[in-house]
Tab-separated table of C-alpha atoms and ligand atoms in Angstrom:
chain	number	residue	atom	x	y	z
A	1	UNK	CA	279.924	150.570	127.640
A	2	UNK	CA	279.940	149.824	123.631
A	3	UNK	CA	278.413	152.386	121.403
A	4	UNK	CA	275.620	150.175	120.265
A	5	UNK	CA	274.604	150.258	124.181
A	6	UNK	CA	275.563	154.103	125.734
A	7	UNK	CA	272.767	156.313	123.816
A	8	UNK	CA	269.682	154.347	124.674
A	9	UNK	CA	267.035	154.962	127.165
A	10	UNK	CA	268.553	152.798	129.621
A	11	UNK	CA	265.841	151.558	131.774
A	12	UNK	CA	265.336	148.066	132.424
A	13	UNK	CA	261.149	148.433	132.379
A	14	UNK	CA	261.811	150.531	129.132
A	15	UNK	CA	264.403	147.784	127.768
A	16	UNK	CA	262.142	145.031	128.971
A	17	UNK	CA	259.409	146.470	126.783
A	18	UNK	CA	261.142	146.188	123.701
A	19	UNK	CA	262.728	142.510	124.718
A	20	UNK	CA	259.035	141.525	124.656
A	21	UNK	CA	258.642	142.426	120.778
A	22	UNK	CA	261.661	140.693	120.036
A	23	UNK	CA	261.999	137.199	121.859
A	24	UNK	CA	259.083	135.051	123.634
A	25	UNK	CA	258.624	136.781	126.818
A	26	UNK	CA	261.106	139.240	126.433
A	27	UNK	CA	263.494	136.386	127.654
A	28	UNK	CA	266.232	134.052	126.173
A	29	UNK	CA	265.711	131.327	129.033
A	30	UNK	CA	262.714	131.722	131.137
A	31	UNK	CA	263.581	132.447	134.750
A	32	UNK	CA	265.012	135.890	133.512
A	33	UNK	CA	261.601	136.804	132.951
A	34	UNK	CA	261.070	137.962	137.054
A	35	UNK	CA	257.481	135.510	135.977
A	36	UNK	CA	255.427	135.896	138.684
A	37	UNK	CA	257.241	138.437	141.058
A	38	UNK	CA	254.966	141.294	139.916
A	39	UNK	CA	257.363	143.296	138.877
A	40	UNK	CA	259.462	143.642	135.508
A	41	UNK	CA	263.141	142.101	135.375
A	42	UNK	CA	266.449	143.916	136.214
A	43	UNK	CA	268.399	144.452	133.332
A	44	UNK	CA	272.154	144.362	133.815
A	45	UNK	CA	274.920	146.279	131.807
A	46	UNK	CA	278.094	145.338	133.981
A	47	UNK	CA	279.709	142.797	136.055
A	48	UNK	CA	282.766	143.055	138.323
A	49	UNK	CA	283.434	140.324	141.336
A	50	UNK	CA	280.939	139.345	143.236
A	51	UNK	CA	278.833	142.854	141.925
A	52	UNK	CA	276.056	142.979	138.782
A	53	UNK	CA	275.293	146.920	137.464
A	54	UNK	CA	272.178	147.263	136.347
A	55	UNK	CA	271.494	149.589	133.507
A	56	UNK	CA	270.131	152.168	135.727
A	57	UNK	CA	273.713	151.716	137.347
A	58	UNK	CA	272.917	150.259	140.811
A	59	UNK	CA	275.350	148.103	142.096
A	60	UNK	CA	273.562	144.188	143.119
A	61	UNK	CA	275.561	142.229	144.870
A	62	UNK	CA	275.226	139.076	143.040
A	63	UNK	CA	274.542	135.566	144.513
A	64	UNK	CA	273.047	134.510	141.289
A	65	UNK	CA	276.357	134.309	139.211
A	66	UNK	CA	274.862	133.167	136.302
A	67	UNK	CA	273.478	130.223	137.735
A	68	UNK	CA	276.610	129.164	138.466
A	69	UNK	CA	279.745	128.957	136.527
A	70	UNK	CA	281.408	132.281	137.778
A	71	UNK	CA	282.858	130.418	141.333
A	72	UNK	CA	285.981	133.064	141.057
A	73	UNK	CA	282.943	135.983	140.478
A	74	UNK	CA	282.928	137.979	137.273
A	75	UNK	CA	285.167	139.185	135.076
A	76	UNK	CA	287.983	137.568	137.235
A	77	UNK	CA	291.562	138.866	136.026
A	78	UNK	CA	293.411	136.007	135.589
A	79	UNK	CA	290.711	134.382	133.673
A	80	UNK	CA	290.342	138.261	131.675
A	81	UNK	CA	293.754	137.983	130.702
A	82	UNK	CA	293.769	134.285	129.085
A	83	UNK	CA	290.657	135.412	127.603
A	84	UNK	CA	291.669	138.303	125.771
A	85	UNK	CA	295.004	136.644	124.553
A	86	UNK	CA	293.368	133.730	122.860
A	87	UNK	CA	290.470	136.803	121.726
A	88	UNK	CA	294.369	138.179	119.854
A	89	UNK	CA	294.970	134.372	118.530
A	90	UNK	CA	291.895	133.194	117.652
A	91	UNK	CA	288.191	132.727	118.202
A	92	UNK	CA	287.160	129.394	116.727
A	93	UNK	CA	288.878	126.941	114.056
A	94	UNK	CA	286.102	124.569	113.816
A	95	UNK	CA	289.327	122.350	113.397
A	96	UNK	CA	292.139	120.620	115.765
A	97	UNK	CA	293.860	122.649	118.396
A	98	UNK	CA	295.780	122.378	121.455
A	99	UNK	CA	293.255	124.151	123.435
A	100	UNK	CA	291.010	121.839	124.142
A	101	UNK	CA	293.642	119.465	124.747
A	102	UNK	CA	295.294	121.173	127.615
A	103	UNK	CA	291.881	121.655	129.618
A	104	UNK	CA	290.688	118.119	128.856
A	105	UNK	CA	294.427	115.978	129.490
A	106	UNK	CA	293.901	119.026	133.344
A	107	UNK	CA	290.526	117.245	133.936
A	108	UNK	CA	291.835	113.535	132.948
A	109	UNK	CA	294.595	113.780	135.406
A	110	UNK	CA	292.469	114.255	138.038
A	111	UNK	CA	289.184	113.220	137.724
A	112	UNK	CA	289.790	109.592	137.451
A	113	UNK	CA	286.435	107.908	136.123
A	114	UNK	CA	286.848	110.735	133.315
A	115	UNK	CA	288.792	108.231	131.418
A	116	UNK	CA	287.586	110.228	128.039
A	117	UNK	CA	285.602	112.817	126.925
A	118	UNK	CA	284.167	114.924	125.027
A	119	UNK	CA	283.318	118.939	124.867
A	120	UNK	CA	280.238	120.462	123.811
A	121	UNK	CA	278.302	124.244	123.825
A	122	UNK	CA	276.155	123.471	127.238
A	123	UNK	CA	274.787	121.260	129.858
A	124	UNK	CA	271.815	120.049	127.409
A	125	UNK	CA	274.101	118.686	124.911
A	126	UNK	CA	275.902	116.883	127.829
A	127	UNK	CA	273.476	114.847	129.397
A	128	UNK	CA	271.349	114.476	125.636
A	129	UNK	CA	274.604	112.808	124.197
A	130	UNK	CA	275.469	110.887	127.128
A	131	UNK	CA	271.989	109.464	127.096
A	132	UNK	CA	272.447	108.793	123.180
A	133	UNK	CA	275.458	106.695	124.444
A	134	UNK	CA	273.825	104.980	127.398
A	135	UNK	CA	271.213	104.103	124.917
A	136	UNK	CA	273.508	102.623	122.328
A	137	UNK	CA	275.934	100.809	125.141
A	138	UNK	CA	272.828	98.655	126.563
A	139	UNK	CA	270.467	98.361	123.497
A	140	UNK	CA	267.535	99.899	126.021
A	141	UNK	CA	265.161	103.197	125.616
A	142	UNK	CA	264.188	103.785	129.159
A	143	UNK	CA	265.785	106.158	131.484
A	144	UNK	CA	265.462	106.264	134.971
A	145	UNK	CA	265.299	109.825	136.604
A	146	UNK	CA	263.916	111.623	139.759
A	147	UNK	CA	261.655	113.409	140.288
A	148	UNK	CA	262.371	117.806	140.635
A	149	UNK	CA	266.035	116.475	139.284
A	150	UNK	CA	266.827	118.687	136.555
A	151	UNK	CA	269.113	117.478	133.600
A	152	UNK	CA	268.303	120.234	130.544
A	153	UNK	CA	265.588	120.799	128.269
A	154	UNK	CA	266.173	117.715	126.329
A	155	UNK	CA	263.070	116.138	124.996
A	156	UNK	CA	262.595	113.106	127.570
A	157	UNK	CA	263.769	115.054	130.249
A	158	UNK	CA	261.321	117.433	130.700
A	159	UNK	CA	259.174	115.248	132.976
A	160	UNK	CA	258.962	115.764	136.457
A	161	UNK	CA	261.953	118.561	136.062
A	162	UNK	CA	263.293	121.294	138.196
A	163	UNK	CA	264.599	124.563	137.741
A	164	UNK	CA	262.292	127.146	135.205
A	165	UNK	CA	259.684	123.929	135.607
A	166	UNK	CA	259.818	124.197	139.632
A	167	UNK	CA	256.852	124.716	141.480
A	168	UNK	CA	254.648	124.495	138.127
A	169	UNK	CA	251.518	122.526	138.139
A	170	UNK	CA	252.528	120.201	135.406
A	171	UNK	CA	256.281	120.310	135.926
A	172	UNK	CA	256.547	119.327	132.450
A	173	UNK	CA	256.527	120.775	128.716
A	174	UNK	CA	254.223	120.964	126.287
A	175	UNK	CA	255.621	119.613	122.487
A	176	UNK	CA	256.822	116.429	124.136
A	177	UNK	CA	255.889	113.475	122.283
A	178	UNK	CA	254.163	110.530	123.899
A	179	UNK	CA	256.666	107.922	122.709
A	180	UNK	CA	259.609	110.273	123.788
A	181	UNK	CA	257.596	110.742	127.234
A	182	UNK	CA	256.954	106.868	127.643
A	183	UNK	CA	260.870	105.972	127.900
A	184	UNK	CA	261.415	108.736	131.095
A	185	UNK	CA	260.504	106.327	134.439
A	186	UNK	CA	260.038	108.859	137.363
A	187	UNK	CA	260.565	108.494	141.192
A	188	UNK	CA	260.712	110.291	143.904
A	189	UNK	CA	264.002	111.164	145.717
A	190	UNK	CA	264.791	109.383	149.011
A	191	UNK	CA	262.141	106.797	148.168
A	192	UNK	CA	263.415	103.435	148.068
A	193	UNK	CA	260.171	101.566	148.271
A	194	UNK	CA	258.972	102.859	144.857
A	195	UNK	CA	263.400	103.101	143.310
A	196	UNK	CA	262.985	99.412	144.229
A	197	UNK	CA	259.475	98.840	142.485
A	198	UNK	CA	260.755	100.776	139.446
A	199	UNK	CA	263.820	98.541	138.829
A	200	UNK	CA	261.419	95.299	139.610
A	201	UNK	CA	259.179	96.616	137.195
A	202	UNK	CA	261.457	97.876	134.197
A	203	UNK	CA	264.710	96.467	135.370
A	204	UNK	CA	265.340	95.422	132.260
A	205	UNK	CA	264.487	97.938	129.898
A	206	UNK	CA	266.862	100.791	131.512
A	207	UNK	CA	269.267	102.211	129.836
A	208	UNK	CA	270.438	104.257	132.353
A	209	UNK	CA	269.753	106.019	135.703
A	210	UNK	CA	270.147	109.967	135.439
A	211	UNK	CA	270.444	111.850	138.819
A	212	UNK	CA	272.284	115.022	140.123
A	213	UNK	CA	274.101	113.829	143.034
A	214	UNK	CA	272.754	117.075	144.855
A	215	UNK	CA	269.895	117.820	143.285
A	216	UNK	CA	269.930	121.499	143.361
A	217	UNK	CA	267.142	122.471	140.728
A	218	UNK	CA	264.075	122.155	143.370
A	219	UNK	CA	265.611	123.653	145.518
A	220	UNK	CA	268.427	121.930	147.337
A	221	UNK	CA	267.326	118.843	148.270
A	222	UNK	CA	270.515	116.838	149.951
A	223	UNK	CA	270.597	113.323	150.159
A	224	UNK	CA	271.273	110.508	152.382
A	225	UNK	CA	274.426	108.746	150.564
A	226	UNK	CA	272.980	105.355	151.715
A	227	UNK	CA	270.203	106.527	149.051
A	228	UNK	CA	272.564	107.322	146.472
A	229	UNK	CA	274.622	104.285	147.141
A	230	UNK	CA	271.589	102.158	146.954
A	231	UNK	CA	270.331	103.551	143.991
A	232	UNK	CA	273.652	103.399	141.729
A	233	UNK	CA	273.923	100.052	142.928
A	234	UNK	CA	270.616	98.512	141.696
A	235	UNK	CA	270.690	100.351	138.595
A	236	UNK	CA	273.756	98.367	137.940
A	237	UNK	CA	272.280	95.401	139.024
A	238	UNK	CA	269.878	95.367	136.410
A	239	UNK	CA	272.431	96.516	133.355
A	240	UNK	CA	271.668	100.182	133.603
A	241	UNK	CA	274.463	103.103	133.839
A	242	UNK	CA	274.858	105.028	136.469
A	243	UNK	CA	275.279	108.819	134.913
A	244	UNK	CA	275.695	111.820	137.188
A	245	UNK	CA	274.529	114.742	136.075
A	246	UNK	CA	276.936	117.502	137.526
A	247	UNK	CA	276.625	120.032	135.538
A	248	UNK	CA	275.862	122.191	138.919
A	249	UNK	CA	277.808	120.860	141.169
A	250	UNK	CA	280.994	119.622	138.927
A	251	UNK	CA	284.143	121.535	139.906
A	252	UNK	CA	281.962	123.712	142.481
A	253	UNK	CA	281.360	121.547	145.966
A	254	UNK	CA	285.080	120.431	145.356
A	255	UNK	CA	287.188	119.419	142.406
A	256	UNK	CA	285.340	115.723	141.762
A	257	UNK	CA	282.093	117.053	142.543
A	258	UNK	CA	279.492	115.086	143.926
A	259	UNK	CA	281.000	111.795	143.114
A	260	UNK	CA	284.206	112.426	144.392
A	261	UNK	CA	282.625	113.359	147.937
A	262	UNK	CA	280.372	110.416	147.756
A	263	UNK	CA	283.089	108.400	146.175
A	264	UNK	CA	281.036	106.908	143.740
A	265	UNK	CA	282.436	106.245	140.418
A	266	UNK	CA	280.139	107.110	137.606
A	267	UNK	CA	280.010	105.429	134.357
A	268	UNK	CA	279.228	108.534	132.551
A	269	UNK	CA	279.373	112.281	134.484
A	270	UNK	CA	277.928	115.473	132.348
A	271	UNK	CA	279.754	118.741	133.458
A	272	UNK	CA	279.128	122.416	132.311
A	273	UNK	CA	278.790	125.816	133.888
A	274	UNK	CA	282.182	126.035	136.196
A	275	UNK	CA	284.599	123.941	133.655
A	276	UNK	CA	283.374	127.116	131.054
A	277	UNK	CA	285.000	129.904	133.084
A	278	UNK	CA	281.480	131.511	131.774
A	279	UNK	CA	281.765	131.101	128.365
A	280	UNK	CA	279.258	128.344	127.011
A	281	UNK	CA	281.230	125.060	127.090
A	282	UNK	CA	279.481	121.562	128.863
A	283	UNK	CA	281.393	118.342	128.598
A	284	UNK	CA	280.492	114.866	128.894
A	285	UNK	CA	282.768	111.929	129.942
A	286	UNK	CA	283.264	108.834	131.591
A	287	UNK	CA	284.564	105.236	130.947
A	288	UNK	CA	286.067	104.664	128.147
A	289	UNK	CA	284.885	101.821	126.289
A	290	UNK	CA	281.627	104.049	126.340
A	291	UNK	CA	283.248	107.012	125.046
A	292	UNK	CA	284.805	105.239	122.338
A	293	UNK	CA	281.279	104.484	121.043
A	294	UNK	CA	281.078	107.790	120.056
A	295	UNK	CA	282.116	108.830	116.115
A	296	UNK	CA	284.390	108.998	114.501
A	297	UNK	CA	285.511	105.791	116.667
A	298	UNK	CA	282.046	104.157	117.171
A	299	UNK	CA	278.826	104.181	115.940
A	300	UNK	CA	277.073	107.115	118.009
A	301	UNK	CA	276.726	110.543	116.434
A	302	UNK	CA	277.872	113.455	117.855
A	303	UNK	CA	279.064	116.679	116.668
A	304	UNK	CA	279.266	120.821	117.095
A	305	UNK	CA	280.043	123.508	114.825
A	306	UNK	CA	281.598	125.844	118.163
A	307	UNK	CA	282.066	122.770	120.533
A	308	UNK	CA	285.019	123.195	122.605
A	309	UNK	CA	285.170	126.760	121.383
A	310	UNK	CA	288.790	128.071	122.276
A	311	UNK	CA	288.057	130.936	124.405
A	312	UNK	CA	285.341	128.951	126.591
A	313	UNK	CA	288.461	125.972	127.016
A	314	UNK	CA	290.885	128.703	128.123
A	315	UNK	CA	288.813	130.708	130.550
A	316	UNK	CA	287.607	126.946	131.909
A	317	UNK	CA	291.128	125.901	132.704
A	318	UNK	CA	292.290	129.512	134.154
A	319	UNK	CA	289.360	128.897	136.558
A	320	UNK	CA	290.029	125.515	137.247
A	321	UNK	CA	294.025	126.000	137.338
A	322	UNK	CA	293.376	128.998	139.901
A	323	UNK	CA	290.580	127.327	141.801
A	324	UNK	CA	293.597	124.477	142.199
A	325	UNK	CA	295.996	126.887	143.156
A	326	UNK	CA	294.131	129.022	145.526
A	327	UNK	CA	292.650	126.086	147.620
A	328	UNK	CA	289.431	127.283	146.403
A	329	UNK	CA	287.251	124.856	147.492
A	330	UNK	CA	288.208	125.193	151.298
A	331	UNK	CA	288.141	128.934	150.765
A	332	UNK	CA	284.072	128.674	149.835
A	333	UNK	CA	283.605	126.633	152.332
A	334	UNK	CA	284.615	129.107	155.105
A	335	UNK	CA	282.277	131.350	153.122
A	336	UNK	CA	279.494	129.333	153.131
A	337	UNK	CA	280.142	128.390	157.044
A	338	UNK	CA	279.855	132.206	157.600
A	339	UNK	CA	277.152	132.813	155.472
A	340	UNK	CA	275.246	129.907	157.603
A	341	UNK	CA	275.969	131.284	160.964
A	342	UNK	CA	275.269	135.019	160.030
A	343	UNK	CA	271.711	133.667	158.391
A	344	UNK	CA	271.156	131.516	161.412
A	345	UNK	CA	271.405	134.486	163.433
A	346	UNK	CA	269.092	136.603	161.695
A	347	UNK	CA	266.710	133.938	161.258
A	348	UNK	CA	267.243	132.847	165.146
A	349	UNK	CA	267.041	136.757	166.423
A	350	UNK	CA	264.129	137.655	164.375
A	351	UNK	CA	262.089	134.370	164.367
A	352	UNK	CA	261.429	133.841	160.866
A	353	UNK	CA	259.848	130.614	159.961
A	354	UNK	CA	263.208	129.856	157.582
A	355	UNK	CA	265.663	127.366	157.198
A	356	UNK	CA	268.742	128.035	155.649
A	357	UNK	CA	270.644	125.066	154.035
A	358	UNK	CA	273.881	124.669	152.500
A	359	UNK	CA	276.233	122.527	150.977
A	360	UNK	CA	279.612	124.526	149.857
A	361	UNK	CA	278.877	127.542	148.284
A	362	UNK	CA	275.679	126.159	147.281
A	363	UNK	CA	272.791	127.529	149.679
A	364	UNK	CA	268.731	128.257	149.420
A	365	UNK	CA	265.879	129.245	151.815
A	366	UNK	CA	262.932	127.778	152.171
A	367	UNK	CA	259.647	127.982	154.619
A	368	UNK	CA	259.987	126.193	157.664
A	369	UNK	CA	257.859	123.041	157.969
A	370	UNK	CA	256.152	121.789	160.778
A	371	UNK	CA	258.181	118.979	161.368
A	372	UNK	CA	261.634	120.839	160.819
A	373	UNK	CA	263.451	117.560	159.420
A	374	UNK	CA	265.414	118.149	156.064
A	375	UNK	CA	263.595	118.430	153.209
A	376	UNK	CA	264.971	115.667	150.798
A	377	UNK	CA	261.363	114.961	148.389
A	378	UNK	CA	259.853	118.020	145.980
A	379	UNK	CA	256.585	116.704	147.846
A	380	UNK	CA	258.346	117.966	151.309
A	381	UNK	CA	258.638	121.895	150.715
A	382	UNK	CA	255.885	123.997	151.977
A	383	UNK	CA	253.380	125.285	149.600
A	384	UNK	CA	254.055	129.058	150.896
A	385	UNK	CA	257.256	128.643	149.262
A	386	UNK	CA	257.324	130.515	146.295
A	387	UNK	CA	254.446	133.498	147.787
A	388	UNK	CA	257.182	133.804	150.748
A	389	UNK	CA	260.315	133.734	148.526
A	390	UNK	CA	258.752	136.022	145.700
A	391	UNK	CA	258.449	138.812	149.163
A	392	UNK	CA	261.997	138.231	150.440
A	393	UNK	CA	263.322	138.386	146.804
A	394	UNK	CA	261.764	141.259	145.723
A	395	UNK	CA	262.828	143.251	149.296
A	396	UNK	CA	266.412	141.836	149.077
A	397	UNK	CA	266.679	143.421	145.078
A	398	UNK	CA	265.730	146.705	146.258
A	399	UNK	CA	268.419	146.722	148.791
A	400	UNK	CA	270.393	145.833	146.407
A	401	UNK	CA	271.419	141.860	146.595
A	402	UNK	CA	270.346	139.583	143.496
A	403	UNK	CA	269.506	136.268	144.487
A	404	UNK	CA	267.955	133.729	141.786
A	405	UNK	CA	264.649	135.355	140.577
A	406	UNK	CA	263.134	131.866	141.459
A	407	UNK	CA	262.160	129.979	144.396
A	408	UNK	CA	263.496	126.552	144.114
A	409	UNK	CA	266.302	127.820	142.336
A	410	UNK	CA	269.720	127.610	144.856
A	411	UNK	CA	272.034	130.878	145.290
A	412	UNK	CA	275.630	130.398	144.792
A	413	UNK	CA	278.896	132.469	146.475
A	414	UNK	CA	281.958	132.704	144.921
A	415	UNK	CA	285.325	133.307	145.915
A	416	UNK	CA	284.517	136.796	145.028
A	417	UNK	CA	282.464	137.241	148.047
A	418	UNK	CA	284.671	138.309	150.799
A	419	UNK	CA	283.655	138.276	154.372
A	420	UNK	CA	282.926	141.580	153.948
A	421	UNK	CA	280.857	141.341	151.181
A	422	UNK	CA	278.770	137.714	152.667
A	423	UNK	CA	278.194	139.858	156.036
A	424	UNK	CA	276.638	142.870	153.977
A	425	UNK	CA	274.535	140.472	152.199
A	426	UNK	CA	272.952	138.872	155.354
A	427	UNK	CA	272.465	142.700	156.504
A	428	UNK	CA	270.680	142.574	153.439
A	429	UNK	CA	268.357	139.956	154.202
A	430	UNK	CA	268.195	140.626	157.888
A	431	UNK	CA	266.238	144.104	156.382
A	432	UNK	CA	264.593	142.335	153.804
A	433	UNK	CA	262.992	140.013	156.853
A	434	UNK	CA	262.131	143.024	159.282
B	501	LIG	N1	271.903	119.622	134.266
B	501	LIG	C1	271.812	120.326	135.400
B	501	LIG	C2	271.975	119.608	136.708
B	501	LIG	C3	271.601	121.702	135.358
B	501	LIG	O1	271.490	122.378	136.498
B	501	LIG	C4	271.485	122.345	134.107
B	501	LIG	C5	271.261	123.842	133.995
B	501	LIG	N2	271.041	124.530	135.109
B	501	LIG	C6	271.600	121.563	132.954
B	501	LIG	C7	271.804	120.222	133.069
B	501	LIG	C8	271.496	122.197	131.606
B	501	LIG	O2	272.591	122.996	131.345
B	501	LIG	P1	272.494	124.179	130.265
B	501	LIG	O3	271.571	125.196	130.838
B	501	LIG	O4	273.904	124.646	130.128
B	501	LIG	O5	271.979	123.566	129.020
């Protein structure tokens, strides 16, 4: 630990104090905050694997991984050691170099409706630019999105949302304009009656349809393909794109992502978390007579000061080379196949009222309902959800196992967590339950 860290009261309710003088709700991004758990947030000084250290130093196993991008766990050494040699070359140039190059020419090759792109600092900037482009490439303002569907805290976004907004009354954000408001069409997922009524309605003012392929910021809400088939194909039907946000599950439920499962070929894709090795890189991309709308070749603006920041583009393509290498993506599945029958057991043996579903390494738990089908609407999950999560959560840190302090937001295993360590956590849980 740094000097600036080692001779503080290191508590995280003493910390957490402070934090609260300094930024709004002590927080930096708003599900840190533990809101509505009852009890101040964990504050972490370490990270190793598939383990978090809190300040306090106990040892959280960590299904959390920063939301996301750290699928080899933390700190991972191959990724450590490109890190610190381009730390020894160079942190940013703010200029050309070959760095971003090499990742994007790794992702080209074999993502094929990534015929171009282009890096930027996070997910946000993603999807906001590659709504700037659908924009310009049809002449339209509206945008099409569902509802519990996440895509970033741009402006028109933030209605109907997921993630921090989950389980909110409004599920929306004050400071949004009307006019900025007006162009976001909501629907519900796995509702063609009303996708269909939409598209009759405003057909021809949509720019583009937004969706995560898997929406995972409501929880994790899978979808029929015949939906998501359906839907791409009368968005383009009446004009509009077809962009897939996968900044979640991009380079995490298997090299393509969603699309490449569902083999659906997007006109735009936004990508972040993973394809950062940690570090804050997201990435936008797609055909290319779109992306060559975008300066200095076309007429849409787009720039950043840090965007595709060296060290984030070399840690991204260690991941990504090693994920590649290692066979990653069948690895996590095992995992994830493990984790389901271990939970299934506990659940099974001691008759909670759970479910447990999963997709990859991509899993959440949520309150039984009465009719036990899969939940696939934000309308569909039980209204005990977040009182019954908020419980297990809050049982499961003590223990020591850090799941998302939310409860619509997913948990995530990496290939950090062994067998060993997956059958630990479910002890975990299996406690947590009694
Ligand atoms: N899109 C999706 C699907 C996301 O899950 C997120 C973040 N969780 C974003 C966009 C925004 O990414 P960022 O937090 O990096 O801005």
């Amino acid at each position: 630990m740094n000097d600036s860290t080692s001779n503080l009261n290191m508590t995280s309710d003493a910390l957490f104090e402070r934090a609260k003088k300094v930024a709004p709700g002590g927080v930096h991004s708003p599900v840190r905050s533990f809101a509505g758990m009852g009890r101040s947030p964990v504050f972490f000084s370490k990270a190793q694997g598939a383990y978090l250290t809190s300040v306090e130093n106990k040892s959280y196993i960590d299904c959390c991984q920063s939301f996301g991008p750290m699928i080899l766990g933390h700190r991972d050494p191959e990724v450590q050691s490109k890190v610190m040699e381009m730390v020894d070359t160079a942190w940013t140039f703010g200029a050309c170099e070959p760095y971003s190059l090499f990742l994007g020419e790794w992702i080209q090759k074999r993502v094929p409706w990534v015929e171009k792109l282009r890096f930027v600092s996070s997910g946000t900037e993603a999807v906001m630019s590659a709504l700037r482009v659908a924009r310009a490439a049809t002449g339209r303002s509206k945008i099409l999105k569902f509802e519990g569907c996440y895509h970033g805290h741009v402006d028109s976004l933030l209605v109907k949302a997921g993630s921090g907004l989950a389980g909110t009354a409004a599920s929306s954000s004050a400071g949004i304009s009307p006019q900025m408001a007006a162009d976001t069409l909501t629907v519900s997922l796995d509702d063609e009656a009303a996708l269909a009524q939409v598209f009759e309605r405003e057909g021809k003012n949509i720019a583009a349809l937004i969706l995560e392929p898997l929406p995972a910021n409501y929880g994790l809400l899978i979808q029929r393909k015949e939906f998501i088939v359906k839907a791409c194909q009368w968005a383009r039907d009446n004009g509009a794109l077809v962009i897939f946000d996968e900044v979640i599950s991009g380079f995490r439920v298997a090299l393509g992502g969603m699309a490449e499962i569902l083999g659906i070929r997007p006109d735009l894709a936004t990508y972040g978390k993973i394809l950062g090795g940690g570090f804050p890189v997201g990435c936008y991309g797609g055909r290319k007579d779109l992306m060559d709308m975008i300066a200095p070749l076309g007429a849409v603006y787009q720039a950043g000061t840090l965007s595709a920041n060296p060290i984030g583009m070399v840690a991204g393509l260690a991941t990504l080379e090693k994920m590649e290498r290692i066979s990653g993506w069948d690895l996590l599945e095992k995992r994830g196949q493990l984790l389901e029958k271990q939970i299934n057991d506990v659940i099974f043996d001691k008759k909670a009222p759970l479910n447990f579903v999963r997709f990859g390494s991509l899993f959440w738990l949520h309150v039984k309902t009465d009719s036990n089908q899969p939940l696939r609407q934000v309308e569909q999950i039980p209204s005990t959800q977040k009182e019954k999560f908020n419980k297990l959560f809050l049982k499961a840190l003590d223990k020591g196992l850090y799941l998302a302090p939310n409860a619509y937001e997913v948990g995530f295993l990496s290939v950090a967590h062994t067998d060993e360590i997956i059958t630990d956590m479910v002890k975990i849980i299996d406690e947590a339950l009694a």
